[in-house]
Coordinates of C-alpha atoms (C1' of nucleotides) in Angstrom, one line a residue:
Chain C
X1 CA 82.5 -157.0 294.3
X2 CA 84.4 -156.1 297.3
X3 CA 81.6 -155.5 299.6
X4 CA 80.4 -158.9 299.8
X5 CA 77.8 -158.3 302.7
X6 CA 74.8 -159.8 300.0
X7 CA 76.7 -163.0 299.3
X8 CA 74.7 -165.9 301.0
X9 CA 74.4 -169.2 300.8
X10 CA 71.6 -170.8 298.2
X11 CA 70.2 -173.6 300.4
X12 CA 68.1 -174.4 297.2
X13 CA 71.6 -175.4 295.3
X14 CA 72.7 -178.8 294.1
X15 CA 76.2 -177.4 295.4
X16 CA 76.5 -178.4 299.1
X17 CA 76.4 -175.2 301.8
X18 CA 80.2 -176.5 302.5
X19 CA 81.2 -176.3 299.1
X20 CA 79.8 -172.7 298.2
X21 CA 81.4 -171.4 301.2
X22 CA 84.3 -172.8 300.2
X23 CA 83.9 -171.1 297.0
X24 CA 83.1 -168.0 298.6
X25 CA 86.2 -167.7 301.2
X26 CA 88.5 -168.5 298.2
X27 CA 87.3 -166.2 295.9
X28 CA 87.8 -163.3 298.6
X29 CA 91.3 -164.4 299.5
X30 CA 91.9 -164.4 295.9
X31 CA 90.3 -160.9 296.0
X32 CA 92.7 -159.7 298.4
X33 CA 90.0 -159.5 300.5
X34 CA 91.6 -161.3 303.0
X35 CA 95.7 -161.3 302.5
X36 CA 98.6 -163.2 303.1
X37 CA 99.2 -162.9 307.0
X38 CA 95.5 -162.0 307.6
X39 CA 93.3 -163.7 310.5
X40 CA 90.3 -164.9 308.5
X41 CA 86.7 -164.2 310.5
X42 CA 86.3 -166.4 313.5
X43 CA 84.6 -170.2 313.0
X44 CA 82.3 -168.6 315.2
X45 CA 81.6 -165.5 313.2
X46 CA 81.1 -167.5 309.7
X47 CA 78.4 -169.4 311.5
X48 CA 76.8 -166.6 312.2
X49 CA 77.5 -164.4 308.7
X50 CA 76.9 -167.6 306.6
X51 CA 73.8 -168.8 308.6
X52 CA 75.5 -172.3 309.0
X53 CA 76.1 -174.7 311.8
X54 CA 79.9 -174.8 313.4
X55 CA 80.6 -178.7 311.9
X56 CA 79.9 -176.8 308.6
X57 CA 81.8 -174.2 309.0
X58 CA 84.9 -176.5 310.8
X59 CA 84.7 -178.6 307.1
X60 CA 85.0 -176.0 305.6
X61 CA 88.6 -174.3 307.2
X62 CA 89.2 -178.3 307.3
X63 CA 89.5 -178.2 303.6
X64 CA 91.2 -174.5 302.9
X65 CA 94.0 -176.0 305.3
X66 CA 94.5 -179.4 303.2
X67 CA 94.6 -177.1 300.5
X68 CA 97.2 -175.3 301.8
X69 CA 95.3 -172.1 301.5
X70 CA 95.2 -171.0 305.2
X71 CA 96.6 -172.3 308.5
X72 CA 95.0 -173.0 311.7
X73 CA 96.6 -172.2 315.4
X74 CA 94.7 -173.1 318.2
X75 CA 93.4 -170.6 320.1
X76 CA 94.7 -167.5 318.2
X77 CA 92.2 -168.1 314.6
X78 CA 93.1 -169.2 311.1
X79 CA 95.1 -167.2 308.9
X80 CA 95.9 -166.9 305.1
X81 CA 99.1 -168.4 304.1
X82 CA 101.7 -167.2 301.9
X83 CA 102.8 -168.6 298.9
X84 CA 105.6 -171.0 299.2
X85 CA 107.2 -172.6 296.5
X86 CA 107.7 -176.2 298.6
X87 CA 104.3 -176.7 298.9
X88 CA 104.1 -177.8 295.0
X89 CA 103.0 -180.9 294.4
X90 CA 103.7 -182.6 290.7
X91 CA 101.5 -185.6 289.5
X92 CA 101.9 -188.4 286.3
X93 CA 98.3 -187.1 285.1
X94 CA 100.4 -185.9 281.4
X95 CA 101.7 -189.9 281.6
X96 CA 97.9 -191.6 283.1
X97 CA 96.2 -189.5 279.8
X98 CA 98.2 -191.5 277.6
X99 CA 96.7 -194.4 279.1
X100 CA 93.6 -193.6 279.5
X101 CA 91.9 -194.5 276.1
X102 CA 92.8 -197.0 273.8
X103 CA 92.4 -195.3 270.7
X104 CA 95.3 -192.8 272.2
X105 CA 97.8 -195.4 272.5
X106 CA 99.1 -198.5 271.6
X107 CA 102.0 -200.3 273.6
X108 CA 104.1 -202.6 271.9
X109 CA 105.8 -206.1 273.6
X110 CA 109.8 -205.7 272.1
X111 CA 110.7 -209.1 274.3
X112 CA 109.5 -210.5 277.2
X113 CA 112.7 -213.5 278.3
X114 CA 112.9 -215.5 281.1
X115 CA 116.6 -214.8 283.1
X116 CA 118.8 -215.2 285.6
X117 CA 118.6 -212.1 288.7
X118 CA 121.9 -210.3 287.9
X119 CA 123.4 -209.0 291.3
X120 CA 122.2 -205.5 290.6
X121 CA 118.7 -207.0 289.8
X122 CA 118.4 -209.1 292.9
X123 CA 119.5 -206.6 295.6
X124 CA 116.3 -204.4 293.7
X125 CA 113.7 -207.6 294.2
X126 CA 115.3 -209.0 297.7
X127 CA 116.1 -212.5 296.0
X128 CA 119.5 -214.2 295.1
X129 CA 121.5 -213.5 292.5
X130 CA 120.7 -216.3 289.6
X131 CA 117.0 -216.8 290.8
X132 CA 115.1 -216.9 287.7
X133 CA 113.2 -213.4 287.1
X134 CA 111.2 -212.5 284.1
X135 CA 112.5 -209.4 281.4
X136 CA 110.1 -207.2 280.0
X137 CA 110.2 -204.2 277.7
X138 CA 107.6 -202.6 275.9
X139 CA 107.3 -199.5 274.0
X140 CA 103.9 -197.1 274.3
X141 CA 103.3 -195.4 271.4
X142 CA 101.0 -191.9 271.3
X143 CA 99.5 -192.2 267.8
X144 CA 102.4 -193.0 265.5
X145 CA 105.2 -191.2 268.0
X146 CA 107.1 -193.8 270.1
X147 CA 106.7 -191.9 273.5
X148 CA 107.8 -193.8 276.5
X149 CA 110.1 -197.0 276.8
X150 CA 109.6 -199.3 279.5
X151 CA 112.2 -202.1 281.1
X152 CA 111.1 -204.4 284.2
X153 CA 112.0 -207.1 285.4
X154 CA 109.6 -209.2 287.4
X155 CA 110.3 -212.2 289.9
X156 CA 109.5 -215.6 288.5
X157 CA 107.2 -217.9 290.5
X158 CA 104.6 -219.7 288.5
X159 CA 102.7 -220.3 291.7
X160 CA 102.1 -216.8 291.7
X161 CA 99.6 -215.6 289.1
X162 CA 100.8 -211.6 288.8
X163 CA 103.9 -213.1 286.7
X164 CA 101.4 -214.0 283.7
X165 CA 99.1 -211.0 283.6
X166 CA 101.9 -209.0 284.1
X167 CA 103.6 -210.3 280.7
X168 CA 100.3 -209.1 279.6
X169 CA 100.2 -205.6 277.3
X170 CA 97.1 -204.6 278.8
X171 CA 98.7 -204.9 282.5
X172 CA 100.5 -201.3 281.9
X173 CA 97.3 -199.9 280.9
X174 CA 95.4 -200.9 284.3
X175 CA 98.7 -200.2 286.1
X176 CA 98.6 -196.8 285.6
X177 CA 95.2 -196.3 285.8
X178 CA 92.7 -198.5 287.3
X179 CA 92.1 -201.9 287.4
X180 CA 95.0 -203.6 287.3
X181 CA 97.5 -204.9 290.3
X182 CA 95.5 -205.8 292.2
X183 CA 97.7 -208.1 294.5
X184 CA 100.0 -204.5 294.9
X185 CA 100.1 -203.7 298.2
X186 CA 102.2 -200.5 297.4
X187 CA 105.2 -198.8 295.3
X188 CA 108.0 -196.7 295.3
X189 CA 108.9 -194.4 292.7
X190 CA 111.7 -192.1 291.7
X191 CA 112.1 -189.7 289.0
X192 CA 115.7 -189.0 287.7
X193 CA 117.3 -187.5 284.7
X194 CA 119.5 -189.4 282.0
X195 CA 120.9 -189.5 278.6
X196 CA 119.8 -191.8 275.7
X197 CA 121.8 -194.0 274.9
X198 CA 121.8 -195.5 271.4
X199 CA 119.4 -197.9 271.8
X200 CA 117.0 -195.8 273.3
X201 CA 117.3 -193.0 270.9
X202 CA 116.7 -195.5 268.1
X203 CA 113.3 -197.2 269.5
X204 CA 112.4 -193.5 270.9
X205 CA 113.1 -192.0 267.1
X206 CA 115.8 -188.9 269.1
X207 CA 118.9 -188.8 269.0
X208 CA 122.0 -189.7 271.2
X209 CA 122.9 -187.9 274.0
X210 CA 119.2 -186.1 274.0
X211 CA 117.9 -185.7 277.8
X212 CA 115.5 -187.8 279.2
X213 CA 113.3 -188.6 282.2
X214 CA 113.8 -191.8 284.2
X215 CA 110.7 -192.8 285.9
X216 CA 111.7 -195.5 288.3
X217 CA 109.5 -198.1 290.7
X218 CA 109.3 -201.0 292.3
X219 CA 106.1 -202.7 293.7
X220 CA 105.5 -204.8 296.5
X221 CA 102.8 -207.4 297.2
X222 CA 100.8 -207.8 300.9
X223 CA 103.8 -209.4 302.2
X224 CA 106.2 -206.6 301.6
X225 CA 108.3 -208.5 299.1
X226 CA 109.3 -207.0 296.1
X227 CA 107.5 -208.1 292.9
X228 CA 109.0 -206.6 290.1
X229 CA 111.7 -203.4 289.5
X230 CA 111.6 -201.1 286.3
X231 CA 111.7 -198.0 285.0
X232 CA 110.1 -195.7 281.9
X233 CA 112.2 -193.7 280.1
X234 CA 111.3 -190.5 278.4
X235 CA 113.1 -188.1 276.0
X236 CA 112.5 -184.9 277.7
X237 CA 111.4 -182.7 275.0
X238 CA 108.2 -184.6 274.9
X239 CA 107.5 -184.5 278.7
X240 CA 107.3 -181.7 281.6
X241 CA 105.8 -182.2 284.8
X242 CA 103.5 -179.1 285.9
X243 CA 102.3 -178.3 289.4
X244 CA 100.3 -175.0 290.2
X245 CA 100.8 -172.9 293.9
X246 CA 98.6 -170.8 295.5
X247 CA 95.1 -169.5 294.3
X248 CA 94.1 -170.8 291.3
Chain O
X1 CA 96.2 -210.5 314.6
X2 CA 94.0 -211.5 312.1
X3 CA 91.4 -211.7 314.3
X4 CA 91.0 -207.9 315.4
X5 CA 87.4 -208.5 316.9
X6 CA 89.1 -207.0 320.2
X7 CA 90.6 -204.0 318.6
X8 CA 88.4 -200.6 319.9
X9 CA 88.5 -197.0 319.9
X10 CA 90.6 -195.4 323.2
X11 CA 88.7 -192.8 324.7
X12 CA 91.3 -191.7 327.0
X13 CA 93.8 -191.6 324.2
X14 CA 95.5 -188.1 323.4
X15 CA 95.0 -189.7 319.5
X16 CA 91.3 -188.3 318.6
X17 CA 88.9 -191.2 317.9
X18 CA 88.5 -190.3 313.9
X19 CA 92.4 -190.7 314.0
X20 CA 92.6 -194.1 315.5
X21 CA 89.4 -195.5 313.5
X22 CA 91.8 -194.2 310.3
X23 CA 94.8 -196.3 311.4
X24 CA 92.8 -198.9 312.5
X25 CA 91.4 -199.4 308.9
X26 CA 94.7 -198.8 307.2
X27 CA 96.6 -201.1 309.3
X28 CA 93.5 -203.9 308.4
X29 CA 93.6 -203.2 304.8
X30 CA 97.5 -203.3 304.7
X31 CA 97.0 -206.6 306.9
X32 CA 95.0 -207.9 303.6
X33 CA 91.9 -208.2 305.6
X34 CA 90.3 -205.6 303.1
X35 CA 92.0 -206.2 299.6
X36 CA 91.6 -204.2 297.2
X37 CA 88.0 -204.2 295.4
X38 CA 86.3 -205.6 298.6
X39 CA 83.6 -203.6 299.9
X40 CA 84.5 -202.0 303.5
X41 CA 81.4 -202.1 306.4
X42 CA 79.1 -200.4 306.0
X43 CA 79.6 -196.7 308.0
X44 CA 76.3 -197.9 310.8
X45 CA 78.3 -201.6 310.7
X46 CA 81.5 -199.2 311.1
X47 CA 79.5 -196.8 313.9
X48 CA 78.2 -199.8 316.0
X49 CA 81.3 -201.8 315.7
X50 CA 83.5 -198.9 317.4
X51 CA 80.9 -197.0 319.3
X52 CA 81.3 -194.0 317.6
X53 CA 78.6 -191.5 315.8
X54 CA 78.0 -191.6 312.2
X55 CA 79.8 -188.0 311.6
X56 CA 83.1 -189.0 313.4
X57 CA 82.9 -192.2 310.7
X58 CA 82.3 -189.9 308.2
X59 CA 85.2 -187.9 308.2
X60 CA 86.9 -191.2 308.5
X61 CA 85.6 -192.6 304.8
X62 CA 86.4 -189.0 303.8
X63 CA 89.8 -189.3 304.8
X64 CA 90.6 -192.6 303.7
X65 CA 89.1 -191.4 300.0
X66 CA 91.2 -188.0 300.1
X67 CA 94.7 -190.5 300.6
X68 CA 93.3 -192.1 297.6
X69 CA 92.5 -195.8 299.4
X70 CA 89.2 -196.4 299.1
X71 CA 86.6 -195.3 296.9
X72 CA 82.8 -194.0 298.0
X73 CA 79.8 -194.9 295.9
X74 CA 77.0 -193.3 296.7
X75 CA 73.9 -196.7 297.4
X76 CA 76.6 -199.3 296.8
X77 CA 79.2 -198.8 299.4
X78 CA 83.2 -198.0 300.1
X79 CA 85.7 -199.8 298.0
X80 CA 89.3 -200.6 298.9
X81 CA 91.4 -199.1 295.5
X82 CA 93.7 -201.1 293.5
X83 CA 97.4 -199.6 293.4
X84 CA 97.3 -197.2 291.0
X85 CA 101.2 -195.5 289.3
X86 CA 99.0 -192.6 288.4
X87 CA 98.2 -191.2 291.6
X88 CA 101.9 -190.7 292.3
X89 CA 102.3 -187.4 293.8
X90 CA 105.7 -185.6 293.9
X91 CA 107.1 -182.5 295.8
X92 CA 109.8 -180.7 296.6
X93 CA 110.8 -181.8 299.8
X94 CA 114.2 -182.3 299.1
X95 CA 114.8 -179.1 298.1
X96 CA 113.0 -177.3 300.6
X97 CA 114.8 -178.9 302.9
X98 CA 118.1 -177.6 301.6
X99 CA 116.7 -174.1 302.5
X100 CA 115.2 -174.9 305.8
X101 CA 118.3 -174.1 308.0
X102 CA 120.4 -171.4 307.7
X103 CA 123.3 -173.3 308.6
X104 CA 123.0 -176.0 306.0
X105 CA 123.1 -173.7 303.1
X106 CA 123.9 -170.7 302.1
X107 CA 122.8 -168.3 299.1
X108 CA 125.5 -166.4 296.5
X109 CA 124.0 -163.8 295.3
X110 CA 126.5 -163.8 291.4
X111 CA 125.0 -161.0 289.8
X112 CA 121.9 -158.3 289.9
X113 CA 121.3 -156.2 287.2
X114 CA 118.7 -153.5 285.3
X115 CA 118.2 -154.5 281.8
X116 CA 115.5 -154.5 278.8
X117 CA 113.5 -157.1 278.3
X118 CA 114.3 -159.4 275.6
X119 CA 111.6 -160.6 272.7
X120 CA 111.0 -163.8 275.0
X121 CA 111.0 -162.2 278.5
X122 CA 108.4 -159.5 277.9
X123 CA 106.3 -162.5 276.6
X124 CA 106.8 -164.3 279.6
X125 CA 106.1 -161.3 281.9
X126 CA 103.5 -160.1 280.2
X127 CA 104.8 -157.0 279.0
X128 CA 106.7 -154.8 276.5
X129 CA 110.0 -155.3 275.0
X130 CA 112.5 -153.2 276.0
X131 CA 110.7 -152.6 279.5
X132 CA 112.8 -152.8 282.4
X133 CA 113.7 -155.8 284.3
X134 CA 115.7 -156.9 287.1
X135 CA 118.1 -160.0 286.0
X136 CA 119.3 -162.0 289.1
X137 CA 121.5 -164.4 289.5
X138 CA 122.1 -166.7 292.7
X139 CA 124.0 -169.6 293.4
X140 CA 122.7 -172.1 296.7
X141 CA 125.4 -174.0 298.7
X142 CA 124.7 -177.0 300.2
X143 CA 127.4 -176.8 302.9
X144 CA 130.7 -176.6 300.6
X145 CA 129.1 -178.0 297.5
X146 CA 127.2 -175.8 294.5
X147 CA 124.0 -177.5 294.5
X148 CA 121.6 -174.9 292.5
X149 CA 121.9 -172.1 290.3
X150 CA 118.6 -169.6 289.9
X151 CA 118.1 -166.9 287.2
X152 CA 115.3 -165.1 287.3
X153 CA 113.9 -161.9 285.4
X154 CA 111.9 -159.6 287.9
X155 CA 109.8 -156.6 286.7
X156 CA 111.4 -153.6 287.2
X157 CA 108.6 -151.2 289.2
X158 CA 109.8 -149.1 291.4
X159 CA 107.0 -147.8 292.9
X160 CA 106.4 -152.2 293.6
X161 CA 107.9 -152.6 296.7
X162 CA 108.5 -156.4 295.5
X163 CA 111.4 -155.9 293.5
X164 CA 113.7 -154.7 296.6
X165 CA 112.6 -157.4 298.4
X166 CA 113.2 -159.9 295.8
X167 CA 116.9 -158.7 295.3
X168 CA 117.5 -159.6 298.7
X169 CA 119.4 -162.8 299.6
X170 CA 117.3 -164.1 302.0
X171 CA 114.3 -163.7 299.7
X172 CA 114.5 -167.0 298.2
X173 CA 114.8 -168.6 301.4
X174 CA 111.4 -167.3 302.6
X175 CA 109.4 -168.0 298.8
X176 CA 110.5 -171.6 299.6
X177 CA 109.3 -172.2 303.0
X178 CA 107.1 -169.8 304.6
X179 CA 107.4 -166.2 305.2
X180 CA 108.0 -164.1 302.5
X181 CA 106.3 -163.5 299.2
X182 CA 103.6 -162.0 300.9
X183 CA 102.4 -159.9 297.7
X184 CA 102.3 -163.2 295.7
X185 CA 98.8 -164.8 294.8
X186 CA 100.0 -168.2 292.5
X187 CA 102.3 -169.4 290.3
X188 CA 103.2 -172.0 287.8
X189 CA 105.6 -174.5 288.1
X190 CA 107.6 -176.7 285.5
X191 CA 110.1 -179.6 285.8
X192 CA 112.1 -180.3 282.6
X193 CA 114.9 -182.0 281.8
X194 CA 118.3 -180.0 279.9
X195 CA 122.4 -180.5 279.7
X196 CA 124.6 -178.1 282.0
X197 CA 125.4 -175.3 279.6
X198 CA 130.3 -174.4 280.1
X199 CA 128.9 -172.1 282.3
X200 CA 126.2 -173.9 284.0
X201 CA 129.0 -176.9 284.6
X202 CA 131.7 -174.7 286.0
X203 CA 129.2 -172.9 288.9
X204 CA 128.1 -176.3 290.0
X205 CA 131.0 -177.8 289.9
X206 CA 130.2 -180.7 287.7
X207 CA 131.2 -181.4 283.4
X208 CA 129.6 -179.7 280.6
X209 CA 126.3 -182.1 279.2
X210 CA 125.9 -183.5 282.0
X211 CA 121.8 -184.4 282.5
X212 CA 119.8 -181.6 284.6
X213 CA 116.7 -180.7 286.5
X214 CA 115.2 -177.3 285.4
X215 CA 113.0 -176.0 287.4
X216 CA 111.2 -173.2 285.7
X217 CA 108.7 -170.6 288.1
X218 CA 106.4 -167.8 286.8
X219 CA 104.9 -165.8 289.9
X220 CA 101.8 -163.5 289.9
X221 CA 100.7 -161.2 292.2
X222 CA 97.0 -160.3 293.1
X223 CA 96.2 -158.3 289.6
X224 CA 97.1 -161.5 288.2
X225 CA 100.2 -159.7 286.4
X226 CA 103.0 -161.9 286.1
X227 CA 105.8 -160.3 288.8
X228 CA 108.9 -162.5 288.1
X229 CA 109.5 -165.5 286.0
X230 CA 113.0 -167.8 286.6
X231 CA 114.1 -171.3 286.6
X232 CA 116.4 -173.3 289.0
X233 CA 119.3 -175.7 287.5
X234 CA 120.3 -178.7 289.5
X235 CA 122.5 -181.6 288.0
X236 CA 120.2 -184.9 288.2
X237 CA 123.2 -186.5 290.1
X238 CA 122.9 -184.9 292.7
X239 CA 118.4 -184.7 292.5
X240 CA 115.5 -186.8 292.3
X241 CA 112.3 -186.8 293.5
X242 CA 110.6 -189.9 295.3
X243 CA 107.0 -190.9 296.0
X244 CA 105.0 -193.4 297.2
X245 CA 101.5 -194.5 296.6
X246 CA 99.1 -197.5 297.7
X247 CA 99.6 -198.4 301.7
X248 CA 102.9 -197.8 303.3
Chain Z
dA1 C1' 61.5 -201.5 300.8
dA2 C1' 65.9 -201.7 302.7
dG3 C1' 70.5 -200.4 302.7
dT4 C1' 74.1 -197.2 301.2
dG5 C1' 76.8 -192.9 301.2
dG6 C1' 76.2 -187.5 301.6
dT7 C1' 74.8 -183.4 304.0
dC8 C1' 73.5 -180.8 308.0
dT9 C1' 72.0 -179.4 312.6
dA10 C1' 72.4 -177.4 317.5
dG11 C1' 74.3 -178.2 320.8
dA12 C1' 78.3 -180.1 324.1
dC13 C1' 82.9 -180.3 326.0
dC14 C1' 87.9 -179.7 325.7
dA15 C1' 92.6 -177.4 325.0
dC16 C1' 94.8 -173.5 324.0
dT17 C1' 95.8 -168.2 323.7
dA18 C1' 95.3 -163.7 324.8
dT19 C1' 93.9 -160.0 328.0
Chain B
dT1 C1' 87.8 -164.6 331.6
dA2 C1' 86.6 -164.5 327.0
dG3 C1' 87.6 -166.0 322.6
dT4 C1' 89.6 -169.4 319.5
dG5 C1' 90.1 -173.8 317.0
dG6 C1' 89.2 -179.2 317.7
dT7 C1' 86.4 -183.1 318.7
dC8 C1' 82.2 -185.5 319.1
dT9 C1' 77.2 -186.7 319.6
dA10 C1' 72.5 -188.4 318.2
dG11 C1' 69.8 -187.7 315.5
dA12 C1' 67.5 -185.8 310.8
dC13 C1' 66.7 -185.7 305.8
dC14 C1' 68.2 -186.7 301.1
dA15 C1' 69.8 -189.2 296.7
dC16 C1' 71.0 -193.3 295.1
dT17 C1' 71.4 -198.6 294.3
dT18 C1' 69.9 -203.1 295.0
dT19 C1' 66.6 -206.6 296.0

DNA sequence: AAGTGGTCTAGACCACTAT
DNA sequence: TAGTGGTCTAGACCACTTT
């Protein structure tokens, strides 16, 4: 397994040539054939090992470096990288599988009331304080378990359409995953810790005081103005964000 | 600046042509003059509108669909995507940053000691209890101010060169950004939410049940043995992480 | 049949690094 | 000077979707 002279490339594959030689240079880096620190063969030499044209091969070290699996330096070669623990990345995909089918989850509308923009509220959606904004929560359940509460507050303007299909349960579902927002030009969001409060521990069925996650965004439409602010809240025994370094 | 019939590729420009073509598409779909769901050109419209070969628009369209933009259909065409929470991506940048410079922080090291392995660490390290381990304790200072507090439980080898090296201070500055760890092939990462422990409080300078980021870590190395597992404790006042998806 | 994205070639030229 | 990564071309062929 460590002399790897017979491995080729099987031009008769569905699997692209770029792909398998990706597959390839992984699995000897995860070998220790090549090591942490180590100057992987030339671009020139895998050409000529692999039997592949240099655009190939350059695809190919393309994606190892957006991978984070090597680095590239100009006119000394590309070399292995070490594991670093800032290179993690964390995604929502435990939060977008509980929206993904229908059967899995249900979301609940607790009140949806038109308001006036309290000072806190208005600084979030760039408007005055008293403009008239709309007050959602909703509770998504997984199964029977409550899992995740959700508070927002969205501007009011009836000329604008997003305000009605936003009041709309569906609207979470093709938020998080598909579909939906499609006047969104783009969002910010922030992930904090918190306690739950009464309330929440009630609707969330935990208790007081428990720790939670606090998912926070706004969105924006294609005029950079702020369209509505709110947040998801968690208990955190029933949420952990996972992220894997290094070669898999 | 609607009209963008006059916009064109730079040959002269330091900015490679596949770059500019990229921010040239952004900036129109950010513009609204591709909204989401409409169908971009066509890659020979895009190749004869810009002068450029069908390769270089390629790795444009791949580009685009790797930031998570557009989508590709193979026989239909390229799709601008709707904004979507679940491709929310979140690192560490933050606290990668607090080990970046020497100068800005600085690393305690509170305690190192040989011990046996509990019941729950030899699960966690894959191996006997009772078997030696390496306890560690550190404390990282951001400036004056307490701003993390590791543990971590290292296997105890001595003929592993690894555990010396992870005893020293400076260790933790190199798994985090670059350098060290070396010997590591992957681990697995965890973000949960807890309450500062009397103890945890009075190192970080902050109250007792106070809402907390833990940050568990399990490292292997290339036998795919597990060689340390340890978590990092930072009060969520003083933590969040932030992303940001659709255009910015 | 026409149009679309997806892969691949066999070179070319350039900028940079090391010797 | 030789070797390295980085960009780019002008085609080719393929699989797929739509008309």
């Amino acid at each position: 397994m460590v002399d790897d002279q017979n491995i080729t490339i099987d031009r008769e594959s569905y699997e692209p040539a770029y792909a398998q030689l990706v597959r390839i240079l992984i699995g000897q880096i995860a070998a220790g054939v090549f090591r942490p620190g180590d100057r992987l063969p030339s671009e020139a030499q895998l050409c000529e090992r692999y039997g592949v044209s240099p655009m190939t091969v350059r695809r190919v070290v393309n994606i190892l470096a957006d991978q984070g699996l090597v680095t590239t330096e100009r006119g000394r070669g590309t070399f292995v990288r070490p594991l670093e623990l800032g290179t993690a990345t964390f995604d929502l995909g435990r939060l977008q599988q509980l929206f993904r089918d229908e059967d899995q989850s249900t979301v609940k509308l607790l009140e949806t009331r038109i308001t006036s923009a309290t000072e806190r509220v208005a600084r979030k959606l760039a408007i005055e304080a008293g403009d008239r904004t709309v007050f959602i929560r909703r509770l998504i359940f997984q199964g029977e378990e409550p899992m995740l509460l959700h508070r927002e507050h969205v501007i009011y303007d009836p000329s604008r359409p997003i305000v009605e299909a936003e009041m709309e349960v569906t609207a979470l579902r093709g938020l998080f995953s598909g579909g939906g927002g499609s006047d969104l030009k783009r969002g910010d969001l922030t992930i904090e810790t918190t306690l739950l409060t009464e309330e929440e521990a009630a609707l969330l069925h935990s208790e007081i005081g428990v720790p939670a996650f606090r998912l926070e965004h706004i969105f924006y439409d294609f005029e950079d103005q702020p369209v509505s602010w709110g947040w998801f809240i968690c208990s955190g025994d029933r949420l952990r964000f996972t992220a894997a370094i290094g070669i898999p």
